[in-house]
PDB file of C-alpha atoms in Angstrom:
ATOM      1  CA  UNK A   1      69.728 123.591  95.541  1.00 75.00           C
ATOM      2  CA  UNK A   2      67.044 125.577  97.460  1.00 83.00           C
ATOM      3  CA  UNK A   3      67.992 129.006  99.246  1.00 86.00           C
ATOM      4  CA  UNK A   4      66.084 129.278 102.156  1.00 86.00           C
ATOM      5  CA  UNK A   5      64.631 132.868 102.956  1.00 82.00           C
ATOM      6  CA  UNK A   6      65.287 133.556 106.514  1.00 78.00           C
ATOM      7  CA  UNK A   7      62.601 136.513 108.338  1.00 74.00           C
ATOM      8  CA  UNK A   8      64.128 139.508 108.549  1.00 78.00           C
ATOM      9  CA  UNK A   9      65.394 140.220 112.180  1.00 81.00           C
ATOM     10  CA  UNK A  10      62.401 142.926 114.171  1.00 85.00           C
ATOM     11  CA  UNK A  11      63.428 144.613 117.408  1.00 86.00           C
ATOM     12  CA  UNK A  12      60.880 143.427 120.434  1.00 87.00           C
ATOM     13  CA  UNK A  13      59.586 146.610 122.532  1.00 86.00           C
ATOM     14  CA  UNK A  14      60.698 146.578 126.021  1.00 81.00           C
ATOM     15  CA  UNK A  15      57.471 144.913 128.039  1.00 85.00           C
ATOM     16  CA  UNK A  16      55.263 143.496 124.761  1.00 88.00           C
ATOM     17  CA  UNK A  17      57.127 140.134 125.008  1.00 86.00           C
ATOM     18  CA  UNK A  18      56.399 139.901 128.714  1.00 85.00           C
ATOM     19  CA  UNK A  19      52.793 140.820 128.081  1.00 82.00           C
ATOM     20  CA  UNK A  20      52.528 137.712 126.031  1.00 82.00           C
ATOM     21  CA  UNK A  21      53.059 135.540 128.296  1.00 83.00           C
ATOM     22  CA  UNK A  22      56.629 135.797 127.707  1.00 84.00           C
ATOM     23  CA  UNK A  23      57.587 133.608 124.364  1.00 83.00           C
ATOM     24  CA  UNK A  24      60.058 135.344 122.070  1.00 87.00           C
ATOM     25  CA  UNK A  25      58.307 133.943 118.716  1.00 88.00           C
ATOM     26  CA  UNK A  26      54.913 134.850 119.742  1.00 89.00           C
ATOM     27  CA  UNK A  27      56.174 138.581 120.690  1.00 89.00           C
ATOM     28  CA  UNK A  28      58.254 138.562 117.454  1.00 89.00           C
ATOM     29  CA  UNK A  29      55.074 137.399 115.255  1.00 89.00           C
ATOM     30  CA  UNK A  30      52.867 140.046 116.827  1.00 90.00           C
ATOM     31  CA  UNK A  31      55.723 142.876 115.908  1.00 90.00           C
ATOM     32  CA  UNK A  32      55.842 141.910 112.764  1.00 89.00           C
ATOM     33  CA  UNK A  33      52.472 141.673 111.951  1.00 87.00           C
ATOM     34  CA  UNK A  34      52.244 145.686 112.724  1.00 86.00           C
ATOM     35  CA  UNK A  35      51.531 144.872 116.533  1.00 89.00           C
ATOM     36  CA  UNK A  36      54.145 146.510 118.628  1.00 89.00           C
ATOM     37  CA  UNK A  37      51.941 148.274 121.605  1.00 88.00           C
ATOM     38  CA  UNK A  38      51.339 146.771 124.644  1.00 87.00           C
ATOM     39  CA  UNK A  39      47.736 147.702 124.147  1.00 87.00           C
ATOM     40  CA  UNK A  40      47.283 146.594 120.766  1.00 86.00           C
ATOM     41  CA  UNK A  41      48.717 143.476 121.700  1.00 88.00           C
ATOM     42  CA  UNK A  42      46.250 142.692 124.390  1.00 86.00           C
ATOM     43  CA  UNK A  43      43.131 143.949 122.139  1.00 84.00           C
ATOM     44  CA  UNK A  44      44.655 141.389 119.877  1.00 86.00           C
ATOM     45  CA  UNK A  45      45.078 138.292 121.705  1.00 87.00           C
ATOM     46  CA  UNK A  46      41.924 138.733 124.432  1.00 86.00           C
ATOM     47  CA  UNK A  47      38.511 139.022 122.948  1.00 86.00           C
ATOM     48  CA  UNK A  48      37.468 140.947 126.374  1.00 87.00           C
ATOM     49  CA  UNK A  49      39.834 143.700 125.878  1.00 83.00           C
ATOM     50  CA  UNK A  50      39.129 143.962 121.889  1.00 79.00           C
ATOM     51  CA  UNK A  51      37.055 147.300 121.470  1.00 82.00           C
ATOM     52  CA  UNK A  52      35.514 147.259 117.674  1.00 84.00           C
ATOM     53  CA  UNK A  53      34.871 150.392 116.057  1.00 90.00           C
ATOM     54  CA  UNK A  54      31.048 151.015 115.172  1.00 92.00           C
ATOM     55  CA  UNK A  55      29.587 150.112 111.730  1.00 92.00           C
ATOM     56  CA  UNK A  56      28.424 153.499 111.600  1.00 94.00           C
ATOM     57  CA  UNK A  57      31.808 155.108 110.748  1.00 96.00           C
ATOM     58  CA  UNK A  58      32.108 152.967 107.612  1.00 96.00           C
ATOM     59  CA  UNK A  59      30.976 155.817 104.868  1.00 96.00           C
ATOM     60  CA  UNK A  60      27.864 154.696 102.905  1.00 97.00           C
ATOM     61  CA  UNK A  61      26.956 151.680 105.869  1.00 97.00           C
ATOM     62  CA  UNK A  62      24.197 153.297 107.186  1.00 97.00           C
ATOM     63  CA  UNK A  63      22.573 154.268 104.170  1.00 98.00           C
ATOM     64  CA  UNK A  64      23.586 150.498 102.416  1.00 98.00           C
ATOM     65  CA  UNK A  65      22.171 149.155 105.549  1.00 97.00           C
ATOM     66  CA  UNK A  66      18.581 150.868 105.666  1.00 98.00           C
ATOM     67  CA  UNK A  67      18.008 150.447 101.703  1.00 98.00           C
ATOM     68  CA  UNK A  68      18.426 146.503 102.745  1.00 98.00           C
ATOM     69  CA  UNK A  69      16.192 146.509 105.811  1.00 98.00           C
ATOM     70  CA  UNK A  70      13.837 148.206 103.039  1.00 98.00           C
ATOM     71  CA  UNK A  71      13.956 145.493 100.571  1.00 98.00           C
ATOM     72  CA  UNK A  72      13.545 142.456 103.017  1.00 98.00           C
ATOM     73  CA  UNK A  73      10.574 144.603 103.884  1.00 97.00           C
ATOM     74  CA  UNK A  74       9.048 144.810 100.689  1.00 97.00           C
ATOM     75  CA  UNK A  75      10.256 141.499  99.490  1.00 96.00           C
ATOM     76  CA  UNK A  76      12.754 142.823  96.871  1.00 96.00           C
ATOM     77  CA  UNK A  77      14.688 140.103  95.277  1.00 95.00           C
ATOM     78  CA  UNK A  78      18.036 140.890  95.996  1.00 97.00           C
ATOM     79  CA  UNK A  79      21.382 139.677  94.403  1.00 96.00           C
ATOM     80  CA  UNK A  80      24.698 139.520  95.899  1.00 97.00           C
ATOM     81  CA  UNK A  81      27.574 139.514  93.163  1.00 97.00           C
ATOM     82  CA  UNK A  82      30.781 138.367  94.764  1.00 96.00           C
ATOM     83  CA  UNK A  83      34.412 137.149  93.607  1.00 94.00           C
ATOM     84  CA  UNK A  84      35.805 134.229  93.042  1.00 93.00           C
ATOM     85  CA  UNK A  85      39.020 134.186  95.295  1.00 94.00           C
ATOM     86  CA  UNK A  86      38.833 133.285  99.443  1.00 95.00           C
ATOM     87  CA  UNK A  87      37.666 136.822 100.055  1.00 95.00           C
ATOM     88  CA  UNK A  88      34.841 137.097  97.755  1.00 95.00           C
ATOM     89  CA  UNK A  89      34.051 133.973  98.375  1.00 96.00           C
ATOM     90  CA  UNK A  90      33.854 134.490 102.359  1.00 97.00           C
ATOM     91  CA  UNK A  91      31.941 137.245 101.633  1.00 97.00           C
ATOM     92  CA  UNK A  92      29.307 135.971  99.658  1.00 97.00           C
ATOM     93  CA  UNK A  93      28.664 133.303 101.914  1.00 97.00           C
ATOM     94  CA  UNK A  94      28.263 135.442 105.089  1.00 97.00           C
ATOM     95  CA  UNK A  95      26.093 138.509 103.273  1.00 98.00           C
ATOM     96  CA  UNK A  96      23.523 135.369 101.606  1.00 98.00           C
ATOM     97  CA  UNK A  97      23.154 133.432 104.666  1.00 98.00           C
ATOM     98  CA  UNK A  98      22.535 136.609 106.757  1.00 97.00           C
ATOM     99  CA  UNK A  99      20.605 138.221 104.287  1.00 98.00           C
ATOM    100  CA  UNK A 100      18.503 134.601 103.871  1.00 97.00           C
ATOM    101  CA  UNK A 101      17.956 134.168 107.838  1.00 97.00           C
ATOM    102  CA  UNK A 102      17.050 137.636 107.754  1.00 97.00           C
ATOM    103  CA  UNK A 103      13.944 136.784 105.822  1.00 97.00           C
ATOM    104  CA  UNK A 104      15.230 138.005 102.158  1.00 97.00           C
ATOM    105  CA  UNK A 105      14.711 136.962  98.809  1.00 96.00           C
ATOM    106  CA  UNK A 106      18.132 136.388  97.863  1.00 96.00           C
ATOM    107  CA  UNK A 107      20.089 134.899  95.553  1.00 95.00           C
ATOM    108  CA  UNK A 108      24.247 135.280  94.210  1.00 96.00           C
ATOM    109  CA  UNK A 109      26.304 135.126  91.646  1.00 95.00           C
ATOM    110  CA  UNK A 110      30.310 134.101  91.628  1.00 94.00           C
ATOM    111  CA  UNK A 111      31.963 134.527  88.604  1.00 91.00           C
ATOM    112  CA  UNK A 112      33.524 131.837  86.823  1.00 88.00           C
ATOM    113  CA  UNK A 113      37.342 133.072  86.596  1.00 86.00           C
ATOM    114  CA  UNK A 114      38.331 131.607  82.915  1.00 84.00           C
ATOM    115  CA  UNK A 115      34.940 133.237  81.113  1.00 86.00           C
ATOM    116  CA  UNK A 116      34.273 136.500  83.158  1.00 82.00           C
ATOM    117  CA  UNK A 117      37.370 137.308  84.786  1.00 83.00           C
ATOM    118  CA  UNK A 118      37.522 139.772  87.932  1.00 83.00           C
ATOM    119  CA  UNK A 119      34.157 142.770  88.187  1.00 88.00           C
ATOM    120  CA  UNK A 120      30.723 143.066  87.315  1.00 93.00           C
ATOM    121  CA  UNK A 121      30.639 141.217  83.859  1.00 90.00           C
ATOM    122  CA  UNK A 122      27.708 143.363  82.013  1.00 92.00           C
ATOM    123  CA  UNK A 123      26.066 140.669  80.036  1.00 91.00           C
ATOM    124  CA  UNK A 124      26.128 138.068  82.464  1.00 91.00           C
ATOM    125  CA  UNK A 125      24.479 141.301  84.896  1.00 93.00           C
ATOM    126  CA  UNK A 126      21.959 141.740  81.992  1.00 92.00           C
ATOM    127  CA  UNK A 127      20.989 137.795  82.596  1.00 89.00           C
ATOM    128  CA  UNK A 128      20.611 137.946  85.594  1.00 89.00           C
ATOM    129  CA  UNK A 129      18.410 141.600  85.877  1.00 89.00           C
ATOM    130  CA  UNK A 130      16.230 140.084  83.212  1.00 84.00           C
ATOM    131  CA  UNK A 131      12.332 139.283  84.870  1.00 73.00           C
ATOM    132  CA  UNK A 132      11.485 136.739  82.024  1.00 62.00           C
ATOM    133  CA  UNK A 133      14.339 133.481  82.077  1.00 56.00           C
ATOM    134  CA  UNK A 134      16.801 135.402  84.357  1.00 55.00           C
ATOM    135  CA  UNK A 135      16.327 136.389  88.295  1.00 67.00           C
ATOM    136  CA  UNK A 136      14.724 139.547  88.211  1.00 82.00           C
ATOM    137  CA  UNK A 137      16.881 140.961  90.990  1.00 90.00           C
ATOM    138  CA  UNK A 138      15.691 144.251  92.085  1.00 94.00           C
ATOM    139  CA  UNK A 139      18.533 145.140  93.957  1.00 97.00           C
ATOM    140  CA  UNK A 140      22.557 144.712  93.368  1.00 97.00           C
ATOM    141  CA  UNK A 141      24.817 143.998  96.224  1.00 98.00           C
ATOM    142  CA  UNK A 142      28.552 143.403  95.550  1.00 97.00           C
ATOM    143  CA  UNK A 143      30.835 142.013  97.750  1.00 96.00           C
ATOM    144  CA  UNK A 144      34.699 142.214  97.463  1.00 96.00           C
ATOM    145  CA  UNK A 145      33.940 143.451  93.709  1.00 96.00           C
ATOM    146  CA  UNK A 146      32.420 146.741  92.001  1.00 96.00           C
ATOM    147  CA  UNK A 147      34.519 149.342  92.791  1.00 97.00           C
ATOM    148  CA  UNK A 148      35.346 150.161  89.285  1.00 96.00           C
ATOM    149  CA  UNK A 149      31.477 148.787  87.443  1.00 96.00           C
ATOM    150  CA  UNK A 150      31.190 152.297  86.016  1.00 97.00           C
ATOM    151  CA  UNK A 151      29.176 150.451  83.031  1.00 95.00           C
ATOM    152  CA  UNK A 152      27.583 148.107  85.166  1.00 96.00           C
ATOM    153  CA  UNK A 153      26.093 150.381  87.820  1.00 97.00           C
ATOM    154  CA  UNK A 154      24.688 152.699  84.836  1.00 97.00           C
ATOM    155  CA  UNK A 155      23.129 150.014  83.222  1.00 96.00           C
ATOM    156  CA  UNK A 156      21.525 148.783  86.538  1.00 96.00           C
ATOM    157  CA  UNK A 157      20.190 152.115  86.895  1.00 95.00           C
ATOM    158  CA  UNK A 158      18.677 152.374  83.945  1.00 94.00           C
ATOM    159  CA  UNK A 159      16.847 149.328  84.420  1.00 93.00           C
ATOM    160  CA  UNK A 160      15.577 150.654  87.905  1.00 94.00           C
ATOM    161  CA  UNK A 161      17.915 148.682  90.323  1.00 95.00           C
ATOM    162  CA  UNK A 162      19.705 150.016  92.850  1.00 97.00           C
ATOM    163  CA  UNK A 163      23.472 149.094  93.271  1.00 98.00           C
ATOM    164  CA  UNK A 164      25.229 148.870  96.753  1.00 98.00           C
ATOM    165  CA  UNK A 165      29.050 148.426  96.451  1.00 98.00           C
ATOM    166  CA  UNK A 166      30.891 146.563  99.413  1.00 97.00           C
ATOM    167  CA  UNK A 167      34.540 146.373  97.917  1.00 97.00           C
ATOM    168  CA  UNK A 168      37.660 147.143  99.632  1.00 97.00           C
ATOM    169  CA  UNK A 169      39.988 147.365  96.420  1.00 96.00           C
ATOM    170  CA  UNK A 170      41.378 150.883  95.702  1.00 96.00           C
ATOM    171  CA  UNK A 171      39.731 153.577  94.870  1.00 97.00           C
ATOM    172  CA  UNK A 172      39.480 154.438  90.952  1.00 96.00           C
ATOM    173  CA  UNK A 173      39.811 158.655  90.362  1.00 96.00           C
ATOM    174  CA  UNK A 174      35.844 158.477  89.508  1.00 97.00           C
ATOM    175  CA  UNK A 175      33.661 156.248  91.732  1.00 97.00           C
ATOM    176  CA  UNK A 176      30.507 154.741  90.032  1.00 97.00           C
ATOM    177  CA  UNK A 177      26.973 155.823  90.578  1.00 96.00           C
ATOM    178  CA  UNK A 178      26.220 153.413  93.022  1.00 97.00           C
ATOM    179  CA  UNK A 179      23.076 154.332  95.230  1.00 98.00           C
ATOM    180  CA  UNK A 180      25.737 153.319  98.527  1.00 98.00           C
ATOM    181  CA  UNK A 181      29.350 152.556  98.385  1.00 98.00           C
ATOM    182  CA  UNK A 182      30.915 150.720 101.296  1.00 98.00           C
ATOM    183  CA  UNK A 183      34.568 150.928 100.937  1.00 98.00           C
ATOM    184  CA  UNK A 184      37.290 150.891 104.120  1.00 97.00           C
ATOM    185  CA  UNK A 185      39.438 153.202 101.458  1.00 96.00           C
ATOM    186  CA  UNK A 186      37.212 155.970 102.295  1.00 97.00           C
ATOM    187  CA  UNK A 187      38.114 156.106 105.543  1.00 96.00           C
ATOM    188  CA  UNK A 188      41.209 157.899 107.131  1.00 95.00           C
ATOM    189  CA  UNK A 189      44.653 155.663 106.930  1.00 91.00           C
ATOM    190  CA  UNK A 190      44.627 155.243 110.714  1.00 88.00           C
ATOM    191  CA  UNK A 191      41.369 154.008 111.200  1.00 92.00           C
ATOM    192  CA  UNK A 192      40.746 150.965 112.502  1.00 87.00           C
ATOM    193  CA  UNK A 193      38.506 149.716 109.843  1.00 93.00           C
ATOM    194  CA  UNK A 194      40.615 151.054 107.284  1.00 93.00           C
ATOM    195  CA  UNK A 195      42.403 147.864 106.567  1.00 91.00           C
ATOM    196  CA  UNK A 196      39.352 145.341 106.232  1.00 94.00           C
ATOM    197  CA  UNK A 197      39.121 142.905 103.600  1.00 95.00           C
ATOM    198  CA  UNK A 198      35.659 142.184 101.630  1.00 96.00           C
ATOM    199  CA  UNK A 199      34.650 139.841 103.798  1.00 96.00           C
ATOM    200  CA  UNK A 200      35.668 142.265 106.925  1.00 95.00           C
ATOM    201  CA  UNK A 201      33.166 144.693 105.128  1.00 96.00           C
ATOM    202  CA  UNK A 202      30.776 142.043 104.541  1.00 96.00           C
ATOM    203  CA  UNK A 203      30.616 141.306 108.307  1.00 94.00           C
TER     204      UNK A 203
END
């Protein structure tokens, strides 16, 4: 015998469901996905009235940003270390195939779940920093990983490459060494980047 789960009942503001055109379950889904202003509502459902908050406010963008532009410059070969769920996934694919139409040297690395598990597995990182037999990245980007690398950061360091970390996991009480770190977690609660996923911090 199955028990089905019913959604728990959410109180409609006076005016949001007739600023949705007027259907009950699309007002209802918008309240309970956090939307209950007018405002918000409309940002969310018309692309014209949407309003994104600038790059720039992201902590550690601008400076993760210009050390890129840098190393497509100089031809840097460049490595983007992602996850292996949806997000890190997503994320990989849209920070390579920028990166790549952008004119870098690029390539990534997804861990395989059962034999490096979630982060910045050090020896595979030593592979892959190695010039002779591995890919001689000269720059480390994560994506939706590499919050908490503390040993992987320092050991990039001390082979000369610098690490940018695009992760939106929680912060750990000590944040690696990274030469950037784009997190949304740095940014006040209410802001309205603070929420992103990787791949939102990829984009």
């Amino acid at each position: 015998m199955k028990n089905w789960v019913e959604p728990v009942a959410v109180s409609v503001p006076v005016g949001l469901q007739a600023q949705v055109g007027g259907h009950p379950l699309v007002a209802r889904t918008l309240v309970r996905r956090g939307i209950d202003e007018i405002e918000a509502a409309r940002a969310f459902l018309d692309p014209d009235s949407y309003h994104p908050a600038a790059p720039a406010e992201m902590p550690g963008m601008t400076l993760a940003a210009d050390r890129l532009a840098q190393a497509i410059r100089h031809g840097e070969r460049i490595c983007v270390w992602g996850d292996f769920d949806v997000d890190g996934q997503t994320a990989t694919t849209l920070l390579v195939s920028a990166l790549r139409a952008l004119g870098a040297q690029i390539s990534y690395h997804i861990p395989v779940r059962a034999k490096e598990s979630h982060g910045v597995n050090l020896p595979v990182l030593k592979q892959i920093l190695q010039p002779q037999g591995g890919q001689g990245a000269e720059l480390l980007l994560t994506c939706d990983t590499g919050i908490r690398a503390h040993a992987a950061v320092a050991f990039a360091q001390e082979q000369g490459v610098d690490v940018i970390i695009s992760d939106h996991h929680e912060l750990p009480a000590e944040l690696p060494g990274a030469l950037a770190i784009v997190n949304p977690r740095l940014l006040p609660v209410a802001h309205p980047l603070a929420t992103l996923p990787g791949v939102g911090v990829a984009y």
